[in-house]
Amino acid sequence: MNTASMQLAAASGLMSLVLFIVAVAVLALLAGGFWMTSRVRYNEAPRPRPEEQPKLPPEGPVRELRENRESADVPVTAKGDRPLTPYELTNMDSRPSASKERPRWSRGSSGSFGGGGLGAH
């Protein structure tokens, strides 16, 4: 054997050793992950038993309530007064609307800013 083929064989052997070490490291990381997961699950509270599961109320399932809501008006400041800042406003509650008609977008409108539609013309 000449020296070139011996160097090639040594480089090939070194590469296979590096790949073997990388494979063992990946397997060690996977095994450590499974071990950590089992430790975390062991320390968690146990899952609820069937009798501990939530139950429907006696009157049956809760029904959905559909209604239109109107927001409270923002207080108007007197002419010459400074405008109110956000932290001076209270929680703006809403109230049921007298109108039963559902609000709809204008015909030809995209319904949102930047939605790609032509908008109302």
PDB file of N, CA, C and O in Angstrom, residues 5 12 14 17 23 30 32 38 42 50 52 58-59 64 73 77 81 87 95 97 101 103 111 114 117:
ATOM      1  N   SER A   5      -3.093   5.954  -0.208  1.00  0.00           N
ATOM      2  CA  SER A   5      -4.236   5.109   0.148  1.00  0.00           C
ATOM      3  C   SER A   5      -4.334   4.936   1.657  1.00  0.00           C
ATOM      4  O   SER A   5      -5.425   4.805   2.210  1.00  0.00           O
ATOM      5  N   SER A  12     -11.026   8.165   6.289  1.00  0.00           N
ATOM      6  CA  SER A  12     -12.320   7.478   6.272  1.00  0.00           C
ATOM      7  C   SER A  12     -12.637   6.893   7.642  1.00  0.00           C
ATOM      8  O   SER A  12     -13.766   6.958   8.116  1.00  0.00           O
ATOM      9  N   LEU A  14     -11.516   8.007  10.518  1.00  0.00           N
ATOM     10  CA  LEU A  14     -11.766   9.125  11.427  1.00  0.00           C
ATOM     11  C   LEU A  14     -13.182   9.668  11.222  1.00  0.00           C
ATOM     12  O   LEU A  14     -13.883   9.960  12.195  1.00  0.00           O
ATOM     13  N   LEU A  17     -15.667   7.361  12.815  1.00  0.00           N
ATOM     14  CA  LEU A  17     -15.633   7.514  14.272  1.00  0.00           C
ATOM     15  C   LEU A  17     -16.407   8.760  14.701  1.00  0.00           C
ATOM     16  O   LEU A  17     -17.177   8.720  15.666  1.00  0.00           O
ATOM     17  N   ALA A  23     -23.887  10.078  16.447  1.00  0.00           N
ATOM     18  CA  ALA A  23     -25.077   9.236  16.584  1.00  0.00           C
ATOM     19  C   ALA A  23     -25.327   8.881  18.046  1.00  0.00           C
ATOM     20  O   ALA A  23     -26.469   8.911  18.525  1.00  0.00           O
ATOM     21  N   LEU A  30     -32.003  12.059  23.011  1.00  0.00           N
ATOM     22  CA  LEU A  30     -33.363  11.524  22.943  1.00  0.00           C
ATOM     23  C   LEU A  30     -33.726  10.778  24.222  1.00  0.00           C
ATOM     24  O   LEU A  30     -34.822  10.935  24.766  1.00  0.00           O
ATOM     25  N   GLY A  32     -32.433  11.241  27.172  1.00  0.00           N
ATOM     26  CA  GLY A  32     -32.574  12.256  28.227  1.00  0.00           C
ATOM     27  C   GLY A  32     -33.904  12.975  28.131  1.00  0.00           C
ATOM     28  O   GLY A  32     -34.523  13.290  29.146  1.00  0.00           O
ATOM     29  N   SER A  38     -40.761  11.856  31.563  1.00  0.00           N
ATOM     30  CA  SER A  38     -41.342  10.956  32.560  1.00  0.00           C
ATOM     31  C   SER A  38     -41.264  11.573  33.954  1.00  0.00           C
ATOM     32  O   SER A  38     -42.189  11.414  34.757  1.00  0.00           O
ATOM     33  N   TYR A  42     -44.547  12.478  36.214  1.00  0.00           N
ATOM     34  CA  TYR A  42     -44.667  11.872  37.534  1.00  0.00           C
ATOM     35  C   TYR A  42     -45.006  12.928  38.586  1.00  0.00           C
ATOM     36  O   TYR A  42     -45.736  12.660  39.532  1.00  0.00           O
ATOM     37  N   PRO A  50     -63.338   9.567  36.123  1.00  0.00           N
ATOM     38  CA  PRO A  50     -64.612   9.855  35.439  1.00  0.00           C
ATOM     39  C   PRO A  50     -65.641  10.527  36.342  1.00  0.00           C
ATOM     40  O   PRO A  50     -66.381  11.404  35.894  1.00  0.00           O
ATOM     41  N   GLU A  52     -65.051  12.616  38.625  1.00  0.00           N
ATOM     42  CA  GLU A  52     -64.605  13.988  38.907  1.00  0.00           C
ATOM     43  C   GLU A  52     -64.753  14.906  37.693  1.00  0.00           C
ATOM     44  O   GLU A  52     -64.477  16.098  37.794  1.00  0.00           O
ATOM     45  N   PRO A  58     -78.365  20.872  35.912  1.00  0.00           N
ATOM     46  CA  PRO A  58     -79.644  20.165  35.894  1.00  0.00           C
ATOM     47  C   PRO A  58     -80.602  20.683  34.823  1.00  0.00           C
ATOM     48  O   PRO A  58     -81.399  19.930  34.280  1.00  0.00           O
ATOM     49  N   GLU A  59     -80.518  21.978  34.495  1.00  0.00           N
ATOM     50  CA  GLU A  59     -81.438  22.528  33.489  1.00  0.00           C
ATOM     51  C   GLU A  59     -80.984  22.259  32.062  1.00  0.00           C
ATOM     52  O   GLU A  59     -81.619  22.697  31.115  1.00  0.00           O
ATOM     53  N   GLU A  64     -76.785  29.570  23.632  1.00  0.00           N
ATOM     54  CA  GLU A  64     -76.105  30.770  23.156  1.00  0.00           C
ATOM     55  C   GLU A  64     -77.103  31.917  23.104  1.00  0.00           C
ATOM     56  O   GLU A  64     -78.250  31.752  22.697  1.00  0.00           O
ATOM     57  N   ASP A  73     -71.305  55.930  25.091  1.00  0.00           N
ATOM     58  CA  ASP A  73     -70.712  57.078  24.405  1.00  0.00           C
ATOM     59  C   ASP A  73     -69.543  57.626  25.208  1.00  0.00           C
ATOM     60  O   ASP A  73     -69.541  57.619  26.439  1.00  0.00           O
ATOM     61  N   THR A  77     -66.187  66.663  25.946  1.00  0.00           N
ATOM     62  CA  THR A  77     -65.577  67.722  26.749  1.00  0.00           C
ATOM     63  C   THR A  77     -66.075  69.074  26.250  1.00  0.00           C
ATOM     64  O   THR A  77     -66.402  69.240  25.076  1.00  0.00           O
ATOM     65  N   ASP A  81     -61.785  72.962  26.849  1.00  0.00           N
ATOM     66  CA  ASP A  81     -61.197  72.034  27.824  1.00  0.00           C
ATOM     67  C   ASP A  81     -60.245  71.086  27.114  1.00  0.00           C
ATOM     68  O   ASP A  81     -60.337  70.865  25.919  1.00  0.00           O
ATOM     69  N   TYR A  87     -56.522  56.936  30.525  1.00  0.00           N
ATOM     70  CA  TYR A  87     -56.641  56.455  31.892  1.00  0.00           C
ATOM     71  C   TYR A  87     -57.707  57.223  32.677  1.00  0.00           C
ATOM     72  O   TYR A  87     -58.109  56.804  33.756  1.00  0.00           O
ATOM     73  N   ARG A  95     -74.300  48.080  26.208  1.00  0.00           N
ATOM     74  CA  ARG A  95     -75.679  47.798  26.595  1.00  0.00           C
ATOM     75  C   ARG A  95     -76.388  47.129  25.434  1.00  0.00           C
ATOM     76  O   ARG A  95     -75.958  47.277  24.287  1.00  0.00           O
ATOM     77  N   SER A  97     -78.723  46.586  22.371  1.00  0.00           N
ATOM     78  CA  SER A  97     -79.218  47.516  21.372  1.00  0.00           C
ATOM     79  C   SER A  97     -80.723  47.361  21.211  1.00  0.00           C
ATOM     80  O   SER A  97     -81.255  46.253  21.325  1.00  0.00           O
ATOM     81  N   GLU A 101     -81.732  44.298  14.123  1.00  0.00           N
ATOM     82  CA  GLU A 101     -81.110  44.054  12.821  1.00  0.00           C
ATOM     83  C   GLU A 101     -79.611  43.922  13.006  1.00  0.00           C
ATOM     84  O   GLU A 101     -78.977  44.749  13.662  1.00  0.00           O
ATOM     85  N   PRO A 103     -75.787  44.242  12.119  1.00  0.00           N
ATOM     86  CA  PRO A 103     -75.021  45.154  11.263  1.00  0.00           C
ATOM     87  C   PRO A 103     -74.339  44.389  10.136  1.00  0.00           C
ATOM     88  O   PRO A 103     -73.818  43.297  10.348  1.00  0.00           O
ATOM     89  N   GLY A 111     -64.984  44.738   4.137  1.00  0.00           N
ATOM     90  CA  GLY A 111     -65.322  44.417   5.513  1.00  0.00           C
ATOM     91  C   GLY A 111     -64.214  44.701   6.495  1.00  0.00           C
ATOM     92  O   GLY A 111     -64.427  44.707   7.685  1.00  0.00           O
ATOM     93  N   GLY A 114     -57.690  46.959   4.497  1.00  0.00           N
ATOM     94  CA  GLY A 114     -56.644  46.168   3.859  1.00  0.00           C
ATOM     95  C   GLY A 114     -57.095  44.779   3.485  1.00  0.00           C
ATOM     96  O   GLY A 114     -56.274  43.906   3.238  1.00  0.00           O
ATOM     97  N   GLY A 117     -60.588  44.232  -0.858  1.00  0.00           N
ATOM     98  CA  GLY A 117     -61.769  44.541  -1.652  1.00  0.00           C
ATOM     99  C   GLY A 117     -61.689  45.923  -2.267  1.00  0.00           C
ATOM    100  O   GLY A 117     -60.793  46.723  -1.985  1.00  0.00           O
TER     101      GLY A 117
END
